[in-house]
Short mmCIF file of C-alpha atoms and ligand atoms in Angstrom, two decimals:
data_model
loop_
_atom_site.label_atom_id
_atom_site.label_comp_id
_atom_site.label_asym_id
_atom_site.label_seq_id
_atom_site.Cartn_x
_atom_site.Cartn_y
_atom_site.Cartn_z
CA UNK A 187 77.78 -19.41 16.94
CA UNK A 188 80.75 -21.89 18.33
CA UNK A 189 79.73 -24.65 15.93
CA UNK A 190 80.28 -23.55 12.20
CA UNK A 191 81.72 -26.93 10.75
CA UNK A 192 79.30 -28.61 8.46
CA UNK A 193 79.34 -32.06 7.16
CA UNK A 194 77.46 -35.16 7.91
CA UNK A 195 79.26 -34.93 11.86
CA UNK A 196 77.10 -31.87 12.57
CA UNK A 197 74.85 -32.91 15.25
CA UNK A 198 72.22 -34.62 13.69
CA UNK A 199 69.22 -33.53 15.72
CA UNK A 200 66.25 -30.99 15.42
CA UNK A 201 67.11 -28.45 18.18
CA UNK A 202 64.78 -25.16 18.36
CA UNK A 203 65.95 -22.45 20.76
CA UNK A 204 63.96 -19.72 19.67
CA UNK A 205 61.01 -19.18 17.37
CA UNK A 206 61.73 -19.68 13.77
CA UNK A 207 62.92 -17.27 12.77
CA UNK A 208 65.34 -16.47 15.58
CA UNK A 209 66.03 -12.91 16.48
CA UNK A 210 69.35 -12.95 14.93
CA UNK A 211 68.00 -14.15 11.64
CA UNK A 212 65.27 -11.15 11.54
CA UNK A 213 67.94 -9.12 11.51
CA UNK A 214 69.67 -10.38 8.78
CA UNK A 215 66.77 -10.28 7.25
CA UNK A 216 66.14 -6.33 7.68
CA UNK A 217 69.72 -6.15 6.06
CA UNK A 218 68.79 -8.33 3.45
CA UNK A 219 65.69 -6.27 2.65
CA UNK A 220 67.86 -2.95 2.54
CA UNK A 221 70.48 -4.58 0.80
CA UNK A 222 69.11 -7.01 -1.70
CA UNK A 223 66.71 -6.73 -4.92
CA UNK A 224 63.37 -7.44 -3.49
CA UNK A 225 63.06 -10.02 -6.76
CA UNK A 226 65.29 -12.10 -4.67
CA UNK A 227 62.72 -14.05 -2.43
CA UNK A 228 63.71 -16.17 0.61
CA UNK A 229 61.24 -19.03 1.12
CA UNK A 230 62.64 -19.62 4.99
CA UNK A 231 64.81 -16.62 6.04
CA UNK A 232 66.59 -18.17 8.57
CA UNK A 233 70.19 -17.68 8.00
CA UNK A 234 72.29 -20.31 7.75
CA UNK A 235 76.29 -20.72 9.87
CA UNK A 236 76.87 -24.82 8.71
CA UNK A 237 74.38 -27.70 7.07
CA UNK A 238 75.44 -31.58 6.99
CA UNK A 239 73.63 -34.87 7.40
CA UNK A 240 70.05 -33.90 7.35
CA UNK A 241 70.35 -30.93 9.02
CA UNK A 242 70.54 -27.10 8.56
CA UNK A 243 71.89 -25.09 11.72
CA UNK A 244 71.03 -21.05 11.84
CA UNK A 245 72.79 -18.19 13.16
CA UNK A 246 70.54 -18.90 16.49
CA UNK A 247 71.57 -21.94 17.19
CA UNK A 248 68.79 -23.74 15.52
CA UNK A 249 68.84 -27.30 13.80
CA UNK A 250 66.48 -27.86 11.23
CA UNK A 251 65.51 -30.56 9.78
CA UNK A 252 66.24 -30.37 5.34
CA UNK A 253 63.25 -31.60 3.50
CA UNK A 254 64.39 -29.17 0.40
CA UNK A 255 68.06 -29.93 -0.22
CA UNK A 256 68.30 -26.54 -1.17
CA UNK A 257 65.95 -27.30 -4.15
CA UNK A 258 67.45 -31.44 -4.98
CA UNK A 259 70.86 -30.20 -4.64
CA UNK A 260 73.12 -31.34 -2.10
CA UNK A 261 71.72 -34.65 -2.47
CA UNK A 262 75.14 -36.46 -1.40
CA UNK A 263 74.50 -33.81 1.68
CA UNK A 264 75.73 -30.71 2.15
CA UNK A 265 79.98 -30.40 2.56
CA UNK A 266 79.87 -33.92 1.48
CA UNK A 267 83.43 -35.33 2.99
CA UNK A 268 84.25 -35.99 -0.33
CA UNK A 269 83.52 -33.11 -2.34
CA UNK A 270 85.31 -30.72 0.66
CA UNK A 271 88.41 -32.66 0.18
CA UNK A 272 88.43 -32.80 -3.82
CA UNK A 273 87.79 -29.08 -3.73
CA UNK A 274 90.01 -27.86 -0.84
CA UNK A 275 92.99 -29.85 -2.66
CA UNK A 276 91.79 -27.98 -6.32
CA UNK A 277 91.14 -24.48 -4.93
CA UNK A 278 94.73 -24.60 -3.53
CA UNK A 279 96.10 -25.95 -6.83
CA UNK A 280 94.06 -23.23 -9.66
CA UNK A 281 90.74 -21.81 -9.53
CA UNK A 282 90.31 -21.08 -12.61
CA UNK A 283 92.06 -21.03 -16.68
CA UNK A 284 89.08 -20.76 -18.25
CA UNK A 285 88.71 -24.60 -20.44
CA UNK A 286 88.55 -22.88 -24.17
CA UNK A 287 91.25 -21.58 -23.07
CA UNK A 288 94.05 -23.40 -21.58
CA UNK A 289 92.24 -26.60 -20.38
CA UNK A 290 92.35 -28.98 -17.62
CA UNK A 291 91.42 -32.85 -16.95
CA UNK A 292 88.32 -32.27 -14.40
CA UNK A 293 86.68 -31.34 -17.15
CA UNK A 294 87.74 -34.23 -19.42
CA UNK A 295 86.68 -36.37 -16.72
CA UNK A 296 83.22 -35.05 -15.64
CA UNK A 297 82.62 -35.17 -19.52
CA UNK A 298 83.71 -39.13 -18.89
CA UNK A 299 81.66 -40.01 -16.02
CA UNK A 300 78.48 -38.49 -17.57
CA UNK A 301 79.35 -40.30 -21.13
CA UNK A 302 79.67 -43.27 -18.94
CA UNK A 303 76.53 -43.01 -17.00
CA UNK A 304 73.44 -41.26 -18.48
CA UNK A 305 71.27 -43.48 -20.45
CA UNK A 306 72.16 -44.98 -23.05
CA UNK A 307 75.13 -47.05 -25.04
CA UNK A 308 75.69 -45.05 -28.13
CA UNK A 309 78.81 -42.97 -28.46
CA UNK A 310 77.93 -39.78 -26.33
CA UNK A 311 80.30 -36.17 -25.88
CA UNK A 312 79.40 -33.70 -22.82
CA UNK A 313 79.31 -30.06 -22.26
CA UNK A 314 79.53 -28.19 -19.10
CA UNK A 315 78.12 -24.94 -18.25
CA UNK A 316 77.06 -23.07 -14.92
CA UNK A 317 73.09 -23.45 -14.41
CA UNK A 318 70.86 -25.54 -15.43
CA UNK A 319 68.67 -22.57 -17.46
CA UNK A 320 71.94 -22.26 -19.18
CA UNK A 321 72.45 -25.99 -20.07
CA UNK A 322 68.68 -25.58 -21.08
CA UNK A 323 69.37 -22.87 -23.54
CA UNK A 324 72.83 -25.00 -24.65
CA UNK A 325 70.53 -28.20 -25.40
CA UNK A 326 67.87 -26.01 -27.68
CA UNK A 327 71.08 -24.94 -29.71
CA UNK A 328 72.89 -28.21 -30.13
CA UNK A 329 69.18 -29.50 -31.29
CA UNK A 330 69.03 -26.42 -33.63
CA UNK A 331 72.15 -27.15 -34.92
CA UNK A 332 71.40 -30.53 -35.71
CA UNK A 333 68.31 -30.51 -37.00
CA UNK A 334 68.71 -27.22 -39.12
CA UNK A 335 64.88 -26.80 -37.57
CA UNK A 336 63.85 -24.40 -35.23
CA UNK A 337 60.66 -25.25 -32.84
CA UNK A 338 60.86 -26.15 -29.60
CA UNK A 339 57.96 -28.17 -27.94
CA UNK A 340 57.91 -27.93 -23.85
CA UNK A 341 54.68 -29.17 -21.85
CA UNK A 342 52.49 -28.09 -19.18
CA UNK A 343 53.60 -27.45 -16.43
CA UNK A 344 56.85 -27.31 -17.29
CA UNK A 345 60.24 -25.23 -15.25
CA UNK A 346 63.04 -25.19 -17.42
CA UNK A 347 64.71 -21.76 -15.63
CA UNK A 348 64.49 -17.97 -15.85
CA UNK A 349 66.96 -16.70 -18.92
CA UNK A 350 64.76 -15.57 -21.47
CA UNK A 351 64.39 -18.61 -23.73
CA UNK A 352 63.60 -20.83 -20.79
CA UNK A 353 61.27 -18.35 -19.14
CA UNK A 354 59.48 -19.39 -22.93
CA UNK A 355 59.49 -22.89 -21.98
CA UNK A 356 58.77 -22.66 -18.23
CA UNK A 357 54.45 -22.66 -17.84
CA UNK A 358 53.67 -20.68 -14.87
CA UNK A 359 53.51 -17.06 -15.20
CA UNK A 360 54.02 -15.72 -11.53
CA UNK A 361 56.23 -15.15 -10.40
CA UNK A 362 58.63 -16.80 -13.19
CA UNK A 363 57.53 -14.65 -16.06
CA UNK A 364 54.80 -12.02 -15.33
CA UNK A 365 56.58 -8.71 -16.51
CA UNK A 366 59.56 -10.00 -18.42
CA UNK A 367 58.40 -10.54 -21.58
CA UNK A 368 58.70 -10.19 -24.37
CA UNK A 369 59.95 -13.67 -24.71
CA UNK A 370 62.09 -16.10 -27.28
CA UNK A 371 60.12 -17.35 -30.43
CA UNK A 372 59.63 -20.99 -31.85
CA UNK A 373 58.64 -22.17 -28.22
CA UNK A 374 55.03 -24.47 -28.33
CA UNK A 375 53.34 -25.90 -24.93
CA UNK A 376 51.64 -29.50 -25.58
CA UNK A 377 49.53 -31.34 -23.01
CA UNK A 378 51.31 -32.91 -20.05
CA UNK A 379 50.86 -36.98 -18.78
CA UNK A 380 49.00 -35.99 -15.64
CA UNK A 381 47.51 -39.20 -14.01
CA UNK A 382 45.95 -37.12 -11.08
CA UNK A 383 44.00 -34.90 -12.94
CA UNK A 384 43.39 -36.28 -16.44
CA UNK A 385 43.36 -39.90 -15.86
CA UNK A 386 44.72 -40.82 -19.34
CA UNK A 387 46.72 -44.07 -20.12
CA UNK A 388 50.29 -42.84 -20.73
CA UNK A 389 49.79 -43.75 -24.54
CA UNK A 390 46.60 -42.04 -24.32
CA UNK A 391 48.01 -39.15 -22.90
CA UNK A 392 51.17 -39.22 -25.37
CA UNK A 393 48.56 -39.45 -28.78
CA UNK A 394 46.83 -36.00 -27.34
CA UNK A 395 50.01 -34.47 -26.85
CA UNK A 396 51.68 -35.72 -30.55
CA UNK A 397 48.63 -34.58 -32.30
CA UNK A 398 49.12 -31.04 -30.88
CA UNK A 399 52.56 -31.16 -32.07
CA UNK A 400 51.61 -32.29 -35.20
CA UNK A 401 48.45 -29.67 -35.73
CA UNK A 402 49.99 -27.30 -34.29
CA UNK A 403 53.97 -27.07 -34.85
CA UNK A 404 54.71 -29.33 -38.08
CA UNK A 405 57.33 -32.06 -37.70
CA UNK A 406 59.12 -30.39 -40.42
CA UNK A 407 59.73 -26.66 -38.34
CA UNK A 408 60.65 -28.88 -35.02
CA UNK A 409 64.15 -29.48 -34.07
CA UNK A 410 63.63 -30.43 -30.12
CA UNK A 411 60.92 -31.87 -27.77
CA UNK A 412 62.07 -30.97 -24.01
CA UNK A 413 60.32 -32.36 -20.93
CA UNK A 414 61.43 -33.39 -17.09
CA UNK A 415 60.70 -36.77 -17.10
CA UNK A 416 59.43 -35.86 -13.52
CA UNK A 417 58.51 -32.83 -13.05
CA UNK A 418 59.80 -30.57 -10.34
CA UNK A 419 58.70 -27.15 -10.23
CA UNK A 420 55.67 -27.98 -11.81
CA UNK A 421 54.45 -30.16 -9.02
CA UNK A 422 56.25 -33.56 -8.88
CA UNK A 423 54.33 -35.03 -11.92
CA UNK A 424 55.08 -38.74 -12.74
CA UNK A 425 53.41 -38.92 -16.08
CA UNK A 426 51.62 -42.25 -16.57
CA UNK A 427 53.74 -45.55 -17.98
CA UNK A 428 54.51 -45.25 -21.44
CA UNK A 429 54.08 -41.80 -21.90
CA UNK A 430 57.90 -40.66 -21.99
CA UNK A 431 58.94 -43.79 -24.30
CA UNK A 432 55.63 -42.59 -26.74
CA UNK A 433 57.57 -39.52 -27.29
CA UNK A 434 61.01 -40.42 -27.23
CA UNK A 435 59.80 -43.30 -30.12
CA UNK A 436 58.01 -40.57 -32.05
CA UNK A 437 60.83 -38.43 -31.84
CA UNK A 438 63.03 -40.69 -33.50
CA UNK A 439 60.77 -41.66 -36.03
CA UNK A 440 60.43 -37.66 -36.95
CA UNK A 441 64.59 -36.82 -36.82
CA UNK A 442 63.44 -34.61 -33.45
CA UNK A 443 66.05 -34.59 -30.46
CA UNK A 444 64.37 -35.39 -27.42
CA UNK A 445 65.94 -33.83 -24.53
CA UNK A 446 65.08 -35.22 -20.85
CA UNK A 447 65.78 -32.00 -18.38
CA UNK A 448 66.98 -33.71 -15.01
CA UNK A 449 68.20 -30.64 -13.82
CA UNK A 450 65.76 -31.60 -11.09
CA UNK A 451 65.66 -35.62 -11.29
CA UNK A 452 69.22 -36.32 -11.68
CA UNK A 453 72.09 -37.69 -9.46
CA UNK A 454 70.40 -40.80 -7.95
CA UNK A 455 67.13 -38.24 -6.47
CA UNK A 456 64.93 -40.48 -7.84
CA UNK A 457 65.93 -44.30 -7.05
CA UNK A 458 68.15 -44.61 -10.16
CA UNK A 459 70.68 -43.01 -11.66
CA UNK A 460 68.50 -40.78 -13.85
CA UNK A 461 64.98 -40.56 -13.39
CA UNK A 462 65.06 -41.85 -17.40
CA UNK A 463 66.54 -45.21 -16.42
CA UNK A 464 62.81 -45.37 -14.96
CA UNK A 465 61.19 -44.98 -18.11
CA UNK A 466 61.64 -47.82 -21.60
CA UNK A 467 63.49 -45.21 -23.69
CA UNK A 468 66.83 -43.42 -24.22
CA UNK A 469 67.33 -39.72 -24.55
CA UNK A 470 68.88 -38.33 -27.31
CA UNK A 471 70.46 -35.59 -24.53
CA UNK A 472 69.99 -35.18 -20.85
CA UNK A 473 70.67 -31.63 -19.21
CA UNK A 474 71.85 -32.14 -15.53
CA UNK A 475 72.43 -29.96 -13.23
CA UNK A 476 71.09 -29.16 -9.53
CA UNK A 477 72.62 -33.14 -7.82
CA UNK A 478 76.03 -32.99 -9.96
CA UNK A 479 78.29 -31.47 -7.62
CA UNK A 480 77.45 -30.81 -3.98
CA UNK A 481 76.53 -27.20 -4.38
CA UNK A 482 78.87 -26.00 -6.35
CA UNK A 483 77.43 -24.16 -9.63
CA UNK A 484 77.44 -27.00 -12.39
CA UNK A 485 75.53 -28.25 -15.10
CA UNK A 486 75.60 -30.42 -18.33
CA UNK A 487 74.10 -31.22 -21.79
CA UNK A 488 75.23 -35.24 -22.86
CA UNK A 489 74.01 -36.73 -25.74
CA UNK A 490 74.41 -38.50 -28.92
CA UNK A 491 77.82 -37.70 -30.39
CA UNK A 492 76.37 -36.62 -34.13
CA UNK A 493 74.06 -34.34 -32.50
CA UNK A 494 76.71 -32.52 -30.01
CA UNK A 495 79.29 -31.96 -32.69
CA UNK A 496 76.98 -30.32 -34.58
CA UNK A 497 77.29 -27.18 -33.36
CA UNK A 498 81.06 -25.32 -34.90
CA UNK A 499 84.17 -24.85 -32.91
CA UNK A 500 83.56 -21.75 -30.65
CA UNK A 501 79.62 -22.23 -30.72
CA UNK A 502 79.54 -23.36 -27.37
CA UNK A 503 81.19 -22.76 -24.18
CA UNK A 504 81.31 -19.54 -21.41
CA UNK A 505 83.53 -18.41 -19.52
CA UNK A 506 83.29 -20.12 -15.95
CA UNK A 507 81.91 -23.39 -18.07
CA UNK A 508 83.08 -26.51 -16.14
CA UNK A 509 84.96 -24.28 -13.27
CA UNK A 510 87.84 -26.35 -11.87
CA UNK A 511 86.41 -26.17 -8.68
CA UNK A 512 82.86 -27.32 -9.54
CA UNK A 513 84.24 -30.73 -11.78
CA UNK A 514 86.58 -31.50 -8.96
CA UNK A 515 83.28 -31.67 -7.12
CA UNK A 516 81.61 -33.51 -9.51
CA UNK A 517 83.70 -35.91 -9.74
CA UNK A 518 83.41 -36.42 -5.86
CA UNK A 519 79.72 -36.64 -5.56
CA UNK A 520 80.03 -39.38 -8.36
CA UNK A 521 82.18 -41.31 -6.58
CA UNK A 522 80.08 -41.06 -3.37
CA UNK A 523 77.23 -42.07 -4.97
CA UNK A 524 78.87 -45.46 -6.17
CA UNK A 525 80.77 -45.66 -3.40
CA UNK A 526 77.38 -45.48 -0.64
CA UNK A 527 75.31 -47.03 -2.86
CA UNK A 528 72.73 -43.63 -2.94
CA UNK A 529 70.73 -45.08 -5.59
CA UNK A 530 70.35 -48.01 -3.25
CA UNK A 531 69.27 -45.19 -0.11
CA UNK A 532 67.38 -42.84 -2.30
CA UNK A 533 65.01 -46.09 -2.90
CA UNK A 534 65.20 -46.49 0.95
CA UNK A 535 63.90 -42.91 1.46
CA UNK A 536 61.04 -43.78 -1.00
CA UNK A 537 59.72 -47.17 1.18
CA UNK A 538 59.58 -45.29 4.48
CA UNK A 539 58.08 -42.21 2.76
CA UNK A 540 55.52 -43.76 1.03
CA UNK A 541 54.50 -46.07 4.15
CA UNK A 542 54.12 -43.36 6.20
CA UNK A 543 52.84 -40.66 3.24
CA UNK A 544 50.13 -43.52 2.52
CA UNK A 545 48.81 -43.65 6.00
CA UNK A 546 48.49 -40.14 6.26
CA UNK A 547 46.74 -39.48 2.86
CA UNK A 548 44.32 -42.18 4.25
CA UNK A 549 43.11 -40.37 7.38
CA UNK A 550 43.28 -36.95 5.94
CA UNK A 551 40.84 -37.00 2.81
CA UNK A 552 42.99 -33.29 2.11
CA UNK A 553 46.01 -35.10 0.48
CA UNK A 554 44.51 -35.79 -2.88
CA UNK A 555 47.48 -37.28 -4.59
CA UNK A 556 50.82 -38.83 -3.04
CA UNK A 557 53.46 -39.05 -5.53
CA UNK A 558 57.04 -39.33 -6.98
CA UNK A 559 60.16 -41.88 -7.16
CA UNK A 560 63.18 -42.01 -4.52
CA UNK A 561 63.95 -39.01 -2.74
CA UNK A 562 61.32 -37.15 -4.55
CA UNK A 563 57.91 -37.44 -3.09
CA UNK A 564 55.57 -34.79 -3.25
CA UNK A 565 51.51 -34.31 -1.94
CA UNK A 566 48.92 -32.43 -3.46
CA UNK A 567 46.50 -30.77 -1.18
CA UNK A 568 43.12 -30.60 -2.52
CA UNK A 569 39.36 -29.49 -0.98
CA UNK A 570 38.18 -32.87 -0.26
CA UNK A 571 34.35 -31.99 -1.35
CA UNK A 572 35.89 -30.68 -4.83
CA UNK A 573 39.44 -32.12 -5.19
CA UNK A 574 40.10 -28.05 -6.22
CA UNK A 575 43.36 -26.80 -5.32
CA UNK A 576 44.05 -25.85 -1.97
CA UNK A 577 47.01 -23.52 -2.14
CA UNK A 578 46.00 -21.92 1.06
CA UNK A 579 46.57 -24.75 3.32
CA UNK A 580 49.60 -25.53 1.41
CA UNK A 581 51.18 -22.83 2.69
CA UNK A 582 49.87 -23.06 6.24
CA UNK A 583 51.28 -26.14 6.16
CA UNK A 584 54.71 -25.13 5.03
CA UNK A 585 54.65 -22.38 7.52
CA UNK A 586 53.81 -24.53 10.78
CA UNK A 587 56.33 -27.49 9.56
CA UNK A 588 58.68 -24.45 9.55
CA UNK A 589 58.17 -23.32 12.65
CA UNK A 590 58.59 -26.93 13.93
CA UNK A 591 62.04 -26.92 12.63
CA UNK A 592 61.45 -29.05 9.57
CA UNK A 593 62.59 -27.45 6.10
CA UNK A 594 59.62 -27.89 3.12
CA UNK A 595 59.12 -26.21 0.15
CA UNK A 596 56.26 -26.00 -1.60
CA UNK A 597 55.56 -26.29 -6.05
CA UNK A 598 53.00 -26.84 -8.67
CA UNK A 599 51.45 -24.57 -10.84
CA UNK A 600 48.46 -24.20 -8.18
CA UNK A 601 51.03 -23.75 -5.41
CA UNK A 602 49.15 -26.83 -3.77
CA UNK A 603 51.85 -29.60 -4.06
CA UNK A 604 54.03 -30.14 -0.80
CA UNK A 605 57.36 -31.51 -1.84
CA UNK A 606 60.32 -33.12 -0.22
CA UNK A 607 63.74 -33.74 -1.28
CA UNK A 608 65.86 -35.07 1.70
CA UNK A 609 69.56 -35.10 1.45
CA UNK A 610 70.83 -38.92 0.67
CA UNK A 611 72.86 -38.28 3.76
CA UNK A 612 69.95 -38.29 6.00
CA UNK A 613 70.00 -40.62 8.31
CA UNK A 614 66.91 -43.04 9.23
CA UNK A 615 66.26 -41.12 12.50
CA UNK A 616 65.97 -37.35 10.68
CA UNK A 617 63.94 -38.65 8.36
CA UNK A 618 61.05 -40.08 10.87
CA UNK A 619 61.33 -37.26 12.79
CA UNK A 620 60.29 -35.07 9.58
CA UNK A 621 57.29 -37.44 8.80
CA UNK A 622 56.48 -37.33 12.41
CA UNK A 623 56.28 -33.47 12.38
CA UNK A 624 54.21 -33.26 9.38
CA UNK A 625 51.85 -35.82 10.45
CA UNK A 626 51.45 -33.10 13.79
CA UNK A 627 51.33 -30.06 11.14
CA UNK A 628 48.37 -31.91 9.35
CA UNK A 629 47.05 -33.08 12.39
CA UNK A 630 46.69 -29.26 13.99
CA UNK A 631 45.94 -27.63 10.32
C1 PLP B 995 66.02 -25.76 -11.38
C2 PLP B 995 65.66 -26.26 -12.73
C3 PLP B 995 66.14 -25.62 -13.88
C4 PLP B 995 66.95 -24.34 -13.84
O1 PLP B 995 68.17 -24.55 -13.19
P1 PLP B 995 68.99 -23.27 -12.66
O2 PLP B 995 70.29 -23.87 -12.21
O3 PLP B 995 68.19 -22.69 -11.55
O4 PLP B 995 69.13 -22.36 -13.81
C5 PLP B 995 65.83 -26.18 -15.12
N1 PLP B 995 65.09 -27.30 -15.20
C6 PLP B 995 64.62 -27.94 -14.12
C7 PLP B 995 63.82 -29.19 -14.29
C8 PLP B 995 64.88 -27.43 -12.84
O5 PLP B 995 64.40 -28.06 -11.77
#
């Protein structure tokens, strides 16, 4: 273990020196069983000594290749030069005040940047929290608040986190929910945009889902329509053109606040800023997390300035809300983005991915979708006689692009939807090598 610097100068190459996972990692691994709730699941247990570029390196001297990002979040790659800088220079100055407390101007100035950036002209105000569940739970209160209403519409589908309001919103029972109930109130599910499997114009698609909401929930009891404007967790669902402004136009003409999650979509993952820049519409608030700083445990509701005052002095807030260390970070993966054009690379990422995605969907009749924007490109894996779910070889094809050294993970509420999520950092070279290794794993499964 000589080589424990990360950062994009970490050799960027796909070295395996013993199986995956090494002996040293199974060992950790026995610890971690003794040692940590078995809630806590590890998707890969290898066990990780530095990460940079595209690559991971483990405690046995393997390199892997990072499809995953560690779920879209070091997108500027992991100990981005920038963000170890901006947070080596702030962990030496404070760690922490605590900002309703006696405050600080990292916070000031993520709440800046993400005024200036997230969709939208009108006069905006930002709050900063920890995780992206909590931003979640922040947005549903600040609509509350607002509105003086009290339903909250979600979709199919949908992750929104694991607190107990957004295990409400989130879809898919196991392993998110089964056991936990009961759960928070005032929480409705409408039909999801879902090209693949419904094949419904997006203003098709958005009449079904409005006339739920209207049957169903009442305009007058609903303060907040939340979606992902691309769906992660749920399987990397681009909902068909016009769908997203449908609702957002609906939701203005009713007083509701719609609120874009990008937890999962943010920070240039998908080709543009914010996946919503995709889509004809404005958000009334955006909830970001996951891509905002490097790693470090951030997240954000920005929005419409009327609706984020709403809530009184003290009603928001936490105590590690907008930690010193995480805004400093912030504030350096925005400026790497602009700075190295990642918007411009993320869109980069997409052309070879799709080229090469495309050719293997079309020899391989077992890829029945190929979808996503940017750095966030997903397969679903489907029996080719019945174009039913096949979870089965979605995981045997996780497992043997593991064992090759190349880092997927795996989503959808059928647990048939192979998704990657690159760093940005990646160079051209990494990323070929990936595609070439999966085209192998689908080759052999
Ligand atoms: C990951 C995710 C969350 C929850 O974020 P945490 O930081 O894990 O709490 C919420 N929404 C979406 C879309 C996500 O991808």
């Amino acid at each position: 273990m000589s080589d424990t610097t990360g950062g994009p100068n970490l050799t960027q190459q796909r070295i395996l020196t013993t199986a995956i996972p090494g002996p040293k990692s199974i060992e950790l691994q026995a610890r971690k069983q003794a040692a940590v709730a078995a809630g806590v699941g590890t998707t890969l247990p290898v066990y990780v000594v530095a990460a940079g570029g595209g690559v991971v390196l483990d405690v046995d001297g393997n390199s892997l290749i990072d499809f995953g990002s560690g779920i879209a979040v070091v997108t500027v790659g992991n100990s981005a030069p920038r963000v170890v800088e901006a947070v080596s220079e702030q962990v030496q100055a404070f760690t922490h005040t605590c900002f309703m407390i006696t405050p600080y101007d990292g916070y000031v100035r993520v709440a800046e940047a993400l005024n200036r950036l997230t969709p939208g002209d009108h006069e905006k105000r930002t709050a900063l929290f920890n995780s992206g569940a909590e931003a979640v739970e922040n947005a549903v209160k600040i609509a509350r608040q607002h509105t003086k209403r009290q339903g909250v519409v979600v979709f199919d589908h949908a992750y929104h986190g694991r607190t107990n309001l957004t295990m409400a919103m989130t879809a898919k029972n196991m392993p998110y929910k089964s056991g936990f109930g009961p759960f928070a109130g005032e929480v409705y599910r409408a039909p999801l945009s879902y090209p693949y499997r419904d094949g419904l114009d997006g203003a098709t698609a958005a009449a079904r889902a409005i006339n739920v909401i209207e049957k169903q929930v009442g305009v007058e009891n609903l303060a907040a329509v939340v979606i992902e404007p691309i769906q992660g967790e749920g399987g990397f669902i681009v909902p068909a053109p016009g769908f997203i402004a449908a609702l957002v136009q609906w939701c203005r003409d009713n007083s509701v606040v719609f609120v874009a999650d990008e937890v999962q979509t943010g920070f240039a993952r998908t080709g543009a800023l914010f996946a919503m820049d995709h889509e004809d519409a404005v958000p009334d608030l955006i909830v970001t997390a996951k891509g905002i700083a490097g790693g470090l445990p951030l997240a954000a509701v920005t929005g419409r300035a009327e609706m984020m005052d709403a809530p009184h002095v003290g009603g928001l807030g936490g105590t590690y809300g907008g930690n010193p260390l995480a805004c400093a970070a912030a504030l350096a993966v925005i400026e790497t983005i602009e700075a190295d054009d990642l918007v411009g690379r993320a869109r980069a990422i997409e052309a070879t991915m799709m080229e090469r995605l495309t050719a293997l969907a079309e020899r391989d009749a077992r890829v029945g979708d190929l979808r996503g924007r940017g750095a966030m490109i997903a397969i679903e894996l489907v029996d080719p006689a019945t174009g039913a779910p096949d979870a089965d070889l979605t995981k045997a094809v996780a497992a043997a692009a593991h064992q090759r050294g190349l880092i997927v993970l795996t989503c959808g509420t059928e647990g048939n939807v192979l998704r990657f999520l690159p760093p940005l950092a990646m160079p051209d070279h990494l990323l070929t090598e990936g595609l070439d290794v999966l085209d192998e794993v689908f080759a052999n499964a």
